Every structure is written in structure tokens, then in C-alpha cells.
Amino acid sequence: FYIIAVGANEPRPIEQPPLQQVLMGGLTCSDNTSVLYRDNLHWLLRRQYISNGPSNIMIFNTEDDTFRWLCHPPRQYPWMSLLELEGALSMCSSHDGIIIDIYVMHDYEDEVWALIYSINMMALEGLPPLNLGARTVLKINPRVRGLHTTSEEE
């Protein structure tokens, strides 16, 4: 792995992430979009990239060029996505696309997640079907009842 700093002529090497070489595809932007939070890049690695351990969020610290693991929320879901919500690292997740749970990182240093929203999509009138197979963006306004979804396929 190498980093090319803005204004630099040559890339500089950095440490390898704590993953087997064959699993590095989970860190590519084309396969898995990262979230920048607190000067760290965060990747949510799917189960095919790791074991079923408690840590499946890989962090790259952009200040000291190191990798480390971060624990995910206490429950595992088949569909999960990292995002930044109201200035906090967050995770949107669902078992079935009907109930959407949104967790926020309550304490970043101690890796404490809190469930802040559990949204029943069936209760929202006039909402188009949610396609969990596509990259879907949920625009959430807690002051207004409801969600607006957009898909990269649109």
C-alpha cells in the first residue's frame, strides 16, 4: 500500500492492513465506499472478507498512516451501510428491508454504539419499494415524519 500526498512527487509506503492479501478487495473504493470521520477512513467489510468476529469495520488513520479494527453495533444484519449522520459515525442496517435500524457511535474511543432509530418502512405511506441490492441513499430528516430514498441506479 502506498499514499501519494498532495504536492508530493513520489508515493510513500504504508503498513499493510491486518487482512490476508486475497481479501484486500474489501478496501477498494469501487467495491466498498469509505466514510471519512475524525480524520479516519472507515470501511464496513462484508462477511466474505472477515470471520464472524465482533470487528468488521476497518479504520485507516490519515494522520499516522495506520490501520485498526472497530467493533460494529451489537447486532449483525445481512444489510449494513456506514454513514455520517448529524456529525457522528452511524450505521444503517436491516434484516429484511422492512425494519431499518440506525445506530450512532455514542462513544468513539470506547466503541459504544446506540440505536437511535428503528423505522418500520411499511408504516410510511407512499414510499417507493426499497431495493437493498442497489446502493440506496436514505435522506433522513428527524423533524419530518418519513424518508426519501434515492438509488444510484436512477
mmCIF file with all atom_site columns, C-alpha atoms in Angstrom:
data_model
loop_
_atom_site.group_PDB
_atom_site.id
_atom_site.type_symbol
_atom_site.label_atom_id
_atom_site.label_alt_id
_atom_site.label_comp_id
_atom_site.label_asym_id
_atom_site.label_entity_id
_atom_site.label_seq_id
_atom_site.pdbx_PDB_ins_code
_atom_site.Cartn_x
_atom_site.Cartn_y
_atom_site.Cartn_z
_atom_site.occupancy
_atom_site.B_iso_or_equiv
_atom_site.pdbx_formal_charge
_atom_site.auth_seq_id
_atom_site.auth_comp_id
_atom_site.auth_asym_id
_atom_site.auth_atom_id
_atom_site.pdbx_PDB_model_num
ATOM 1   C CA . PHE A 1 1   ? 0.000   0.000   0.000   1.00 0.00 ? 1   PHE A CA 1
ATOM 2   C CA . TYR A 1 2   ? 1.177   3.487   -0.845  1.00 0.00 ? 2   TYR A CA 1
ATOM 3   C CA . ILE A 1 3   ? -0.015  7.030   -0.225  1.00 0.00 ? 3   ILE A CA 1
ATOM 4   C CA . ILE A 1 4   ? 0.503   9.965   -2.534  1.00 0.00 ? 4   ILE A CA 1
ATOM 5   C CA . ALA A 1 5   ? 0.227   13.205  -0.575  1.00 0.00 ? 5   ALA A CA 1
ATOM 6   C CA . VAL A 1 6   ? -0.989  16.381  -2.253  1.00 0.00 ? 6   VAL A CA 1
ATOM 7   C CA . GLY A 1 7   ? 2.051   18.159  -3.693  1.00 0.00 ? 7   GLY A CA 1
ATOM 8   C CA . ALA A 1 8   ? 4.371   15.150  -3.292  1.00 0.00 ? 8   ALA A CA 1
ATOM 9   C CA . ASN A 1 9   ? 6.347   13.814  -6.232  1.00 0.00 ? 9   ASN A CA 1
ATOM 10  C CA . GLU A 1 10  ? 6.621   10.225  -5.028  1.00 0.00 ? 10  GLU A CA 1
ATOM 11  C CA . PRO A 1 11  ? 4.283   7.856   -3.170  1.00 0.00 ? 11  PRO A CA 1
ATOM 12  C CA . ARG A 1 12  ? 5.348   6.671   0.273   1.00 0.00 ? 12  ARG A CA 1
ATOM 13  C CA . PRO A 1 13  ? 4.779   3.137   1.542   1.00 0.00 ? 13  PRO A CA 1
ATOM 14  C CA . ILE A 1 14  ? 2.486   2.433   4.484   1.00 0.00 ? 14  ILE A CA 1
ATOM 15  C CA . GLU A 1 15  ? 1.814   -0.688  6.544   1.00 0.00 ? 15  GLU A CA 1
ATOM 16  C CA . GLN A 1 16  ? -0.392  -3.444  5.206   1.00 0.00 ? 16  GLN A CA 1
ATOM 17  C CA . PRO A 1 17  ? -3.910  -3.641  6.637   1.00 0.00 ? 17  PRO A CA 1
ATOM 18  C CA . PRO A 1 18  ? -4.449  -6.579  9.015   1.00 0.00 ? 18  PRO A CA 1
ATOM 19  C CA . LEU A 1 19  ? -6.114  -8.637  6.273   1.00 0.00 ? 19  LEU A CA 1
ATOM 20  C CA . GLN A 1 20  ? -4.977  -11.502 4.101   1.00 0.00 ? 20  GLN A CA 1
ATOM 21  C CA . GLN A 1 21  ? -3.841  -10.349 0.651   1.00 0.00 ? 21  GLN A CA 1
ATOM 22  C CA . VAL A 1 22  ? -6.701  -12.165 -1.070  1.00 0.00 ? 22  VAL A CA 1
ATOM 23  C CA . LEU A 1 23  ? -9.225  -10.150 0.996   1.00 0.00 ? 23  LEU A CA 1
ATOM 24  C CA . MET A 1 24  ? -7.905  -6.660  0.171   1.00 0.00 ? 24  MET A CA 1
ATOM 25  C CA . GLY A 1 25  ? -10.729 -6.098  -2.340  1.00 0.00 ? 25  GLY A CA 1
ATOM 26  C CA . GLY A 1 26  ? -12.928 -5.028  0.573   1.00 0.00 ? 26  GLY A CA 1
ATOM 27  C CA . LEU A 1 27  ? -10.862 -1.850  0.914   1.00 0.00 ? 27  LEU A CA 1
ATOM 28  C CA . THR A 1 28  ? -11.238 -0.631  -2.668  1.00 0.00 ? 28  THR A CA 1
ATOM 29  C CA . CYS A 1 29  ? -13.494 2.344   -3.275  1.00 0.00 ? 29  CYS A CA 1
ATOM 30  C CA . SER A 1 30  ? -15.069 0.674   -6.297  1.00 0.00 ? 30  SER A CA 1
ATOM 31  C CA . ASP A 1 31  ? -16.191 -2.256  -4.137  1.00 0.00 ? 31  ASP A CA 1
ATOM 32  C CA . ASN A 1 32  ? -16.816 -0.532  -0.827  1.00 0.00 ? 32  ASN A CA 1
ATOM 33  C CA . THR A 1 33  ? -17.237 3.202   -0.228  1.00 0.00 ? 33  THR A CA 1
ATOM 34  C CA . SER A 1 34  ? -15.427 4.547   2.818   1.00 0.00 ? 34  SER A CA 1
ATOM 35  C CA . VAL A 1 35  ? -16.697 7.124   5.315   1.00 0.00 ? 35  VAL A CA 1
ATOM 36  C CA . LEU A 1 36  ? -14.330 9.879   6.488   1.00 0.00 ? 36  LEU A CA 1
ATOM 37  C CA . TYR A 1 37  ? -14.894 10.630  10.174  1.00 0.00 ? 37  TYR A CA 1
ATOM 38  C CA . ARG A 1 38  ? -12.446 12.179  12.680  1.00 0.00 ? 38  ARG A CA 1
ATOM 39  C CA . ASP A 1 39  ? -9.671  12.150  10.060  1.00 0.00 ? 39  ASP A CA 1
ATOM 40  C CA . ASN A 1 40  ? -10.069 8.380   9.698   1.00 0.00 ? 40  ASN A CA 1
ATOM 41  C CA . LEU A 1 41  ? -11.352 6.418   6.712   1.00 0.00 ? 41  LEU A CA 1
ATOM 42  C CA . HIS A 1 42  ? -13.852 3.717   7.737   1.00 0.00 ? 42  HIS A CA 1
ATOM 43  C CA . TRP A 1 43  ? -14.758 0.672   5.633   1.00 0.00 ? 43  TRP A CA 1
ATOM 44  C CA . LEU A 1 44  ? -17.517 -1.731  6.573   1.00 0.00 ? 44  LEU A CA 1
ATOM 45  C CA . LEU A 1 45  ? -16.159 -5.102  5.470   1.00 0.00 ? 45  LEU A CA 1
ATOM 46  C CA . ARG A 1 46  ? -18.671 -7.723  4.424   1.00 0.00 ? 46  ARG A CA 1
ATOM 47  C CA . ARG A 1 47  ? -18.628 -11.225 5.887   1.00 0.00 ? 47  ARG A CA 1
ATOM 48  C CA . GLN A 1 48  ? -16.766 -12.619 2.881   1.00 0.00 ? 48  GLN A CA 1
ATOM 49  C CA . TYR A 1 49  ? -13.765 -10.506 3.929   1.00 0.00 ? 49  TYR A CA 1
ATOM 50  C CA . ILE A 1 50  ? -13.583 -11.433 7.621   1.00 0.00 ? 50  ILE A CA 1
ATOM 51  C CA . SER A 1 51  ? -14.628 -14.066 10.141  1.00 0.00 ? 51  SER A CA 1
ATOM 52  C CA . ASN A 1 52  ? -17.748 -13.593 12.253  1.00 0.00 ? 52  ASN A CA 1
ATOM 53  C CA . GLY A 1 53  ? -15.805 -11.721 14.944  1.00 0.00 ? 53  GLY A CA 1
ATOM 54  C CA . PRO A 1 54  ? -17.058 -8.522  16.576  1.00 0.00 ? 54  PRO A CA 1
ATOM 55  C CA . SER A 1 55  ? -14.914 -6.222  14.416  1.00 0.00 ? 55  SER A CA 1
ATOM 56  C CA . ASN A 1 56  ? -15.787 -5.721  10.801  1.00 0.00 ? 56  ASN A CA 1
ATOM 57  C CA . ILE A 1 57  ? -15.079 -2.012  10.400  1.00 0.00 ? 57  ILE A CA 1
ATOM 58  C CA . MET A 1 58  ? -11.555 -1.290  9.171   1.00 0.00 ? 58  MET A CA 1
ATOM 59  C CA . ILE A 1 59  ? -10.143 2.139   10.015  1.00 0.00 ? 59  ILE A CA 1
ATOM 60  C CA . PHE A 1 60  ? -7.264  3.929   8.352   1.00 0.00 ? 60  PHE A CA 1
ATOM 61  C CA . ASN A 1 61  ? -5.878  6.795   10.435  1.00 0.00 ? 61  ASN A CA 1
ATOM 62  C CA . THR A 1 62  ? -4.884  9.513   7.950   1.00 0.00 ? 62  THR A CA 1
ATOM 63  C CA . GLU A 1 63  ? -2.634  11.261  10.479  1.00 0.00 ? 63  GLU A CA 1
ATOM 64  C CA . ASP A 1 64  ? -0.287  8.379   11.388  1.00 0.00 ? 64  ASP A CA 1
ATOM 65  C CA . ASP A 1 65  ? -0.992  6.088   8.363   1.00 0.00 ? 65  ASP A CA 1
ATOM 66  C CA . THR A 1 66  ? -2.052  3.060   10.437  1.00 0.00 ? 66  THR A CA 1
ATOM 67  C CA . PHE A 1 67  ? -4.894  0.558   10.185  1.00 0.00 ? 67  PHE A CA 1
ATOM 68  C CA . ARG A 1 68  ? -7.001  -0.819  13.032  1.00 0.00 ? 68  ARG A CA 1
ATOM 69  C CA . TRP A 1 69  ? -10.335 -2.550  13.649  1.00 0.00 ? 69  TRP A CA 1
ATOM 70  C CA . LEU A 1 70  ? -13.511 -1.021  15.082  1.00 0.00 ? 70  LEU A CA 1
ATOM 71  C CA . CYS A 1 71  ? -16.413 -3.025  16.511  1.00 0.00 ? 71  CYS A CA 1
ATOM 72  C CA . HIS A 1 72  ? -19.787 -2.807  14.779  1.00 0.00 ? 72  HIS A CA 1
ATOM 73  C CA . PRO A 1 73  ? -23.102 -2.388  16.656  1.00 0.00 ? 73  PRO A CA 1
ATOM 74  C CA . PRO A 1 74  ? -24.113 -5.312  18.886  1.00 0.00 ? 74  PRO A CA 1
ATOM 75  C CA . ARG A 1 75  ? -26.399 -6.990  16.331  1.00 0.00 ? 75  ARG A CA 1
ATOM 76  C CA . GLN A 1 76  ? -25.362 -8.451  12.965  1.00 0.00 ? 76  GLN A CA 1
ATOM 77  C CA . TYR A 1 77  ? -27.543 -7.709  9.938   1.00 0.00 ? 77  TYR A CA 1
ATOM 78  C CA . PRO A 1 78  ? -27.472 -9.079  6.385   1.00 0.00 ? 78  PRO A CA 1
ATOM 79  C CA . TRP A 1 79  ? -27.594 -5.491  5.047   1.00 0.00 ? 79  TRP A CA 1
ATOM 80  C CA . MET A 1 80  ? -25.463 -2.768  6.682   1.00 0.00 ? 80  MET A CA 1
ATOM 81  C CA . SER A 1 81  ? -24.086 0.561   5.497   1.00 0.00 ? 81  SER A CA 1
ATOM 82  C CA . LEU A 1 82  ? -21.824 3.125   7.174   1.00 0.00 ? 82  LEU A CA 1
ATOM 83  C CA . LEU A 1 83  ? -22.648 6.820   7.017   1.00 0.00 ? 83  LEU A CA 1
ATOM 84  C CA . GLU A 1 84  ? -22.156 10.072  8.867   1.00 0.00 ? 84  GLU A CA 1
ATOM 85  C CA . LEU A 1 85  ? -25.377 11.347  10.421  1.00 0.00 ? 85  LEU A CA 1
ATOM 86  C CA . GLU A 1 86  ? -25.549 14.702  12.185  1.00 0.00 ? 86  GLU A CA 1
ATOM 87  C CA . GLY A 1 87  ? -21.778 14.729  12.731  1.00 0.00 ? 87  GLY A CA 1
ATOM 88  C CA . ALA A 1 88  ? -21.494 11.176  14.102  1.00 0.00 ? 88  ALA A CA 1
ATOM 89  C CA . LEU A 1 89  ? -20.331 7.876   12.614  1.00 0.00 ? 89  LEU A CA 1
ATOM 90  C CA . SER A 1 90  ? -23.505 5.870   12.059  1.00 0.00 ? 90  SER A CA 1
ATOM 91  C CA . MET A 1 91  ? -24.733 2.589   10.622  1.00 0.00 ? 91  MET A CA 1
ATOM 92  C CA . CYS A 1 92  ? -27.970 1.929   8.782   1.00 0.00 ? 92  CYS A CA 1
ATOM 93  C CA . SER A 1 93  ? -28.945 -1.746  8.875   1.00 0.00 ? 93  SER A CA 1
ATOM 94  C CA . SER A 1 94  ? -31.792 -4.154  8.198   1.00 0.00 ? 94  SER A CA 1
ATOM 95  C CA . HIS A 1 95  ? -32.654 -7.836  8.306   1.00 0.00 ? 95  HIS A CA 1
ATOM 96  C CA . ASP A 1 96  ? -35.444 -7.687  5.751   1.00 0.00 ? 96  ASP A CA 1
ATOM 97  C CA . GLY A 1 97  ? -35.760 -4.171  4.307   1.00 0.00 ? 97  GLY A CA 1
ATOM 98  C CA . ILE A 1 98  ? -38.937 -3.602  6.317   1.00 0.00 ? 98  ILE A CA 1
ATOM 99  C CA . ILE A 1 99  ? -37.410 -2.541  9.629   1.00 0.00 ? 99  ILE A CA 1
ATOM 100 C CA . ILE A 1 100 ? -34.429 -0.199  9.230   1.00 0.00 ? 100 ILE A CA 1
ATOM 101 C CA . ASP A 1 101 ? -32.279 0.280   12.349  1.00 0.00 ? 101 ASP A CA 1
ATOM 102 C CA . ILE A 1 102 ? -29.961 3.271   12.616  1.00 0.00 ? 102 ILE A CA 1
ATOM 103 C CA . TYR A 1 103 ? -27.131 3.189   15.144  1.00 0.00 ? 103 TYR A CA 1
ATOM 104 C CA . VAL A 1 104 ? -24.870 6.088   16.064  1.00 0.00 ? 104 VAL A CA 1
ATOM 105 C CA . MET A 1 105 ? -21.381 5.838   17.568  1.00 0.00 ? 105 MET A CA 1
ATOM 106 C CA . HIS A 1 106 ? -22.137 7.249   21.023  1.00 0.00 ? 106 HIS A CA 1
ATOM 107 C CA . ASP A 1 107 ? -18.535 6.981   22.311  1.00 0.00 ? 107 ASP A CA 1
ATOM 108 C CA . TYR A 1 108 ? -15.857 6.673   19.624  1.00 0.00 ? 108 TYR A CA 1
ATOM 109 C CA . GLU A 1 109 ? -12.922 5.940   21.955  1.00 0.00 ? 109 GLU A CA 1
ATOM 110 C CA . ASP A 1 110 ? -14.732 3.139   23.842  1.00 0.00 ? 110 ASP A CA 1
ATOM 111 C CA . GLU A 1 111 ? -16.558 1.938   20.693  1.00 0.00 ? 111 GLU A CA 1
ATOM 112 C CA . VAL A 1 112 ? -20.065 2.282   22.135  1.00 0.00 ? 112 VAL A CA 1
ATOM 113 C CA . TRP A 1 113 ? -22.974 2.228   19.658  1.00 0.00 ? 113 TRP A CA 1
ATOM 114 C CA . ALA A 1 114 ? -26.528 3.376   20.432  1.00 0.00 ? 114 ALA A CA 1
ATOM 115 C CA . LEU A 1 115 ? -29.686 2.511   18.494  1.00 0.00 ? 115 LEU A CA 1
ATOM 116 C CA . ILE A 1 116 ? -31.331 5.879   17.759  1.00 0.00 ? 116 ILE A CA 1
ATOM 117 C CA . TYR A 1 117 ? -33.976 4.997   15.152  1.00 0.00 ? 117 TYR A CA 1
ATOM 118 C CA . SER A 1 118 ? -35.901 1.863   14.263  1.00 0.00 ? 118 SER A CA 1
ATOM 119 C CA . ILE A 1 119 ? -38.049 2.661   11.245  1.00 0.00 ? 119 ILE A CA 1
ATOM 120 C CA . ASN A 1 120 ? -40.875 0.431   10.036  1.00 0.00 ? 120 ASN A CA 1
ATOM 121 C CA . MET A 1 121 ? -40.923 1.059   6.288   1.00 0.00 ? 121 MET A CA 1
ATOM 122 C CA . MET A 1 122 ? -44.406 -0.496  5.986   1.00 0.00 ? 122 MET A CA 1
ATOM 123 C CA . ALA A 1 123 ? -45.800 2.293   8.197   1.00 0.00 ? 123 ALA A CA 1
ATOM 124 C CA . LEU A 1 124 ? -44.631 5.025   5.816   1.00 0.00 ? 124 LEU A CA 1
ATOM 125 C CA . GLU A 1 125 ? -47.310 5.817   3.270   1.00 0.00 ? 125 GLU A CA 1
ATOM 126 C CA . GLY A 1 126 ? -46.386 6.493   -0.331  1.00 0.00 ? 126 GLY A CA 1
ATOM 127 C CA . LEU A 1 127 ? -42.803 5.275   -0.015  1.00 0.00 ? 127 LEU A CA 1
ATOM 128 C CA . PRO A 1 128 ? -41.371 3.528   -3.088  1.00 0.00 ? 128 PRO A CA 1
ATOM 129 C CA . PRO A 1 129 ? -40.042 -0.011  -2.545  1.00 0.00 ? 129 PRO A CA 1
ATOM 130 C CA . LEU A 1 130 ? -36.543 -0.123  -1.062  1.00 0.00 ? 130 LEU A CA 1
ATOM 131 C CA . ASN A 1 131 ? -34.084 -2.050  -3.228  1.00 0.00 ? 131 ASN A CA 1
ATOM 132 C CA . LEU A 1 132 ? -31.377 -3.307  -0.841  1.00 0.00 ? 132 LEU A CA 1
ATOM 133 C CA . GLY A 1 133 ? -29.444 -4.791  -3.774  1.00 0.00 ? 133 GLY A CA 1
ATOM 134 C CA . ALA A 1 134 ? -28.692 -1.305  -5.141  1.00 0.00 ? 134 ALA A CA 1
ATOM 135 C CA . ARG A 1 135 ? -26.710 1.366   -3.386  1.00 0.00 ? 135 ARG A CA 1
ATOM 136 C CA . THR A 1 136 ? -29.502 3.323   -1.761  1.00 0.00 ? 136 THR A CA 1
ATOM 137 C CA . VAL A 1 137 ? -29.230 6.673   -0.043  1.00 0.00 ? 137 VAL A CA 1
ATOM 138 C CA . LEU A 1 138 ? -31.634 7.336   2.792   1.00 0.00 ? 138 LEU A CA 1
ATOM 139 C CA . LYS A 1 139 ? -32.221 11.043  3.387   1.00 0.00 ? 139 LYS A CA 1
ATOM 140 C CA . ILE A 1 140 ? -33.450 11.302  6.953   1.00 0.00 ? 140 ILE A CA 1
ATOM 141 C CA . ASN A 1 141 ? -34.947 14.411  8.475   1.00 0.00 ? 141 ASN A CA 1
ATOM 142 C CA . PRO A 1 142 ? -35.875 13.671  12.111  1.00 0.00 ? 142 PRO A CA 1
ATOM 143 C CA . ARG A 1 143 ? -38.144 16.747  12.183  1.00 0.00 ? 143 ARG A CA 1
ATOM 144 C CA . VAL A 1 144 ? -40.312 15.412  9.363   1.00 0.00 ? 144 VAL A CA 1
ATOM 145 C CA . ARG A 1 145 ? -42.076 12.053  9.510   1.00 0.00 ? 145 ARG A CA 1
ATOM 146 C CA . GLY A 1 146 ? -40.865 9.944   6.627   1.00 0.00 ? 146 GLY A CA 1
ATOM 147 C CA . LEU A 1 147 ? -37.884 9.185   4.451   1.00 0.00 ? 147 LEU A CA 1
ATOM 148 C CA . HIS A 1 148 ? -36.848 9.931   0.920   1.00 0.00 ? 148 HIS A CA 1
ATOM 149 C CA . THR A 1 149 ? -34.845 7.316   -0.939  1.00 0.00 ? 149 THR A CA 1
ATOM 150 C CA . THR A 1 150 ? -32.670 7.689   -3.999  1.00 0.00 ? 150 THR A CA 1
ATOM 151 C CA . SER A 1 151 ? -30.777 4.957   -5.782  1.00 0.00 ? 151 SER A CA 1
ATOM 152 C CA . GLU A 1 152 ? -27.574 5.114   -7.808  1.00 0.00 ? 152 GLU A CA 1
ATOM 153 C CA . GLU A 1 153 ? -29.421 3.124   -10.476 1.00 0.00 ? 153 GLU A CA 1
ATOM 154 C CA . GLU A 1 154 ? -31.832 6.050   -11.024 1.00 0.00 ? 154 GLU A CA 1
#
